[in-house]
mmCIF file of C-alpha atoms in Angstrom:
data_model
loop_
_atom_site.group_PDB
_atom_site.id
_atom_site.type_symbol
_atom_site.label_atom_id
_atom_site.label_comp_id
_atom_site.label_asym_id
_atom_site.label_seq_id
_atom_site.Cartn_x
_atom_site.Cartn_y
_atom_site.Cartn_z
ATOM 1 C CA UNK L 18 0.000 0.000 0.000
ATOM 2 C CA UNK L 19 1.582 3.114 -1.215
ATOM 3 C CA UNK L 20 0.786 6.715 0.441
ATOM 4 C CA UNK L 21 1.146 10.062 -0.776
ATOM 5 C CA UNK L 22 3.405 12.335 1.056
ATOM 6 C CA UNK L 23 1.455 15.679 0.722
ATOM 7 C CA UNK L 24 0.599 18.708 2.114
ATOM 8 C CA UNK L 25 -2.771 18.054 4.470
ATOM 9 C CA UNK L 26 -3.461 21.390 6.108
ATOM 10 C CA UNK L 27 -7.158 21.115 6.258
ATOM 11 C CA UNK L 28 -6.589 17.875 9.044
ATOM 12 C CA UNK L 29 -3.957 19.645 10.523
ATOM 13 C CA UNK L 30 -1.031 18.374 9.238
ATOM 14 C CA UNK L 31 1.597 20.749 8.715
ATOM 15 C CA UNK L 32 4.423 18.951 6.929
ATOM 16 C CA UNK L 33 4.457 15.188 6.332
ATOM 17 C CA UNK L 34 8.205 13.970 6.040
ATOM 18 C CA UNK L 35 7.570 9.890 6.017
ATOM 19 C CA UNK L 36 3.792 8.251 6.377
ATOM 20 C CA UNK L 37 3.829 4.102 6.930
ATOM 21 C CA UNK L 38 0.709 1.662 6.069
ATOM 22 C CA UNK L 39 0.405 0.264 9.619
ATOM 23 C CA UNK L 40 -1.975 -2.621 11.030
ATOM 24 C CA UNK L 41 -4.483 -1.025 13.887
ATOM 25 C CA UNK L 42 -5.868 -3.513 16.345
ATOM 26 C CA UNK L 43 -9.266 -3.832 16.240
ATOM 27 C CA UNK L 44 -9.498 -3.496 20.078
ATOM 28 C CA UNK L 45 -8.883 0.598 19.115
ATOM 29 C CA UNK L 46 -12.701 0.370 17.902
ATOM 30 C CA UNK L 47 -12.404 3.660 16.406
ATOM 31 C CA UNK L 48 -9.484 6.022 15.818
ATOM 32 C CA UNK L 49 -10.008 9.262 15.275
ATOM 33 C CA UNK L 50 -7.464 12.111 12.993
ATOM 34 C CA UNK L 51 -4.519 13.089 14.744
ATOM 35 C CA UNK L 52 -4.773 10.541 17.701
ATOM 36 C CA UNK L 53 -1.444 9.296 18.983
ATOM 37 C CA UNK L 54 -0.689 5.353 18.129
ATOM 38 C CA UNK L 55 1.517 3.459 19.708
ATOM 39 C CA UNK L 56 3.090 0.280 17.968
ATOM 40 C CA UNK L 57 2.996 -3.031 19.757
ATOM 41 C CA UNK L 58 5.877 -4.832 19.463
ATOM 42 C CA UNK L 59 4.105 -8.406 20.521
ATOM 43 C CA UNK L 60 1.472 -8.159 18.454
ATOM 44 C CA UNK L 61 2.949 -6.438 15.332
ATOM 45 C CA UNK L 62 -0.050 -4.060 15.062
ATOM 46 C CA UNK L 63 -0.504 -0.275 16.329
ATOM 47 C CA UNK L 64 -3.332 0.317 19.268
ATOM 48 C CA UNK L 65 -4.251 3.543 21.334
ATOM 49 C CA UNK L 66 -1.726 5.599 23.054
ATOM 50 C CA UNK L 67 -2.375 4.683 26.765
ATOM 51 C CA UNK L 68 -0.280 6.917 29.144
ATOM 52 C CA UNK L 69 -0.292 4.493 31.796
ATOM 53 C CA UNK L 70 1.570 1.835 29.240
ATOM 54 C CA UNK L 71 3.426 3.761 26.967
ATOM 55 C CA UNK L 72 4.588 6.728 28.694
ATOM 56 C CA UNK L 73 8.297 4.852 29.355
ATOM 57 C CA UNK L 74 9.421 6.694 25.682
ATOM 58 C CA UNK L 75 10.289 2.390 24.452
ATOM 59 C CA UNK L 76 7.788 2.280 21.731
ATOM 60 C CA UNK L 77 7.226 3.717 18.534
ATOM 61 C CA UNK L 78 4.642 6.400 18.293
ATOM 62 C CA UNK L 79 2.557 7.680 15.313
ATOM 63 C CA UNK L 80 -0.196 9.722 14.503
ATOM 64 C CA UNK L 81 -3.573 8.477 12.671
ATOM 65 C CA UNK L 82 -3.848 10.384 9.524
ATOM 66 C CA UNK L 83 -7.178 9.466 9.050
ATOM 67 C CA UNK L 84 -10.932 8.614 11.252
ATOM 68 C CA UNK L 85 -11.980 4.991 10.569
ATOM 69 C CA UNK L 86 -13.603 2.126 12.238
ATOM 70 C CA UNK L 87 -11.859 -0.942 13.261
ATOM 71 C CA UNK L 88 -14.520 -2.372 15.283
ATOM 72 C CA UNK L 89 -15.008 -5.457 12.853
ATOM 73 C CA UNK L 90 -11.464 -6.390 11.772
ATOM 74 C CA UNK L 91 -7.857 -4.919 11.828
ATOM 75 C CA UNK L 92 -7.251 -2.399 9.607
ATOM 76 C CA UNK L 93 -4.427 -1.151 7.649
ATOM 77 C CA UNK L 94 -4.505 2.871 8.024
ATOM 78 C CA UNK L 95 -1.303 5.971 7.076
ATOM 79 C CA UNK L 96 0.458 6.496 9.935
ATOM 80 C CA UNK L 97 2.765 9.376 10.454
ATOM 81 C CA UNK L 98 5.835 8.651 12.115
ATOM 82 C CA UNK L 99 7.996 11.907 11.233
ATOM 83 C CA UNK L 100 6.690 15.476 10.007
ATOM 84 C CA UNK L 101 4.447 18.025 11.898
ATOM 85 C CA UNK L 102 1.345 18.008 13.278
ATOM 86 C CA UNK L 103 -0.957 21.170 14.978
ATOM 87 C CA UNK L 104 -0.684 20.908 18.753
ATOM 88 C CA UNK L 105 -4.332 21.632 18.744
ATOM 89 C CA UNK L 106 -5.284 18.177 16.943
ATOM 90 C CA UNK L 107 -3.513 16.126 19.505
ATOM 91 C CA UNK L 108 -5.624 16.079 22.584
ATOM 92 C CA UNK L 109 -3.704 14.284 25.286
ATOM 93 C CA UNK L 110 -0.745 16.503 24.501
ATOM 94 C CA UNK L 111 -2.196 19.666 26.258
ATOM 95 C CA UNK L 112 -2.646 17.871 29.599
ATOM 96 C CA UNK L 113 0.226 15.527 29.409
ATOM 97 C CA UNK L 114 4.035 17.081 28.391
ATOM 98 C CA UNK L 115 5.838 14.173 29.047
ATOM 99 C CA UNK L 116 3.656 12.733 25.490
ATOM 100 C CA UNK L 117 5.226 15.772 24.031
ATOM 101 C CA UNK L 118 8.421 14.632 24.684
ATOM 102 C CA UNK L 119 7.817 11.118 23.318
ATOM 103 C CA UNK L 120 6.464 12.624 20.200
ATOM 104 C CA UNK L 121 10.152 14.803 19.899
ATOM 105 C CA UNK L 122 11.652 11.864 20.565
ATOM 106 C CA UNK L 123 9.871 10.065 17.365
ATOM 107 C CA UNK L 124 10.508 13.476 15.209
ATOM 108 C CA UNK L 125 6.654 14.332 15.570
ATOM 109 C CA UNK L 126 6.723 17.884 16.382
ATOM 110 C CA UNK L 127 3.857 20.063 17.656
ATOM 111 C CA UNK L 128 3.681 23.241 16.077
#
């Protein structure tokens, strides 16, 4: 699955530098644009960003590009995992600056 790497300003996306096809879990129900991913290293697949079990900075974070429904079957969905996104579309950041500093860490950076 090939994706585009192009400007998406209406979703918030200020510059996308690298995109992946990535496997969601179907546990994530439904995933929402801009909500932080985090990739699961047992399962091969990318669920929900849970602070209490990914906040130790040892997994791979991403951003969902799109909103889709997983509730049926695991989906494969463009992840970013390097360019900028607006701090505004990433929810958990404003309470939580220690997701922030994963998301550096990954070269997401909230603008």
């Amino acid at each position: 699955m090939m994706f585009k790497r192009e400007n998406f300003e209406k979703k918030g996306i200020v510059r996308d530098e690298k995109s992946i096809a990535g496997v969601v879990d179907k546990t994530a129900k439904k995933i929402e644009f801009a909500e932080v991913l985090a990739y699961n290293h047992t399962t091969k697949k990318w669920v929900k960003y849970v602070k209490e079990t990914h906040n130790t900075g040892a997994f791979l974070l991403g951003v969902a590009k799109d909103e889709i429904d997983v509730t049926s079957a695991d989906k494969t969905i463009a992840i970013l995992v390097r360019g900028e996104v607006a701090r505004v579309d990433v929810k958990a950041v404003e309470s939580d600056e220690a997701l922030y500093s994963l998301l550096a860490r990954q070269g997401l950076f909230l603008v």
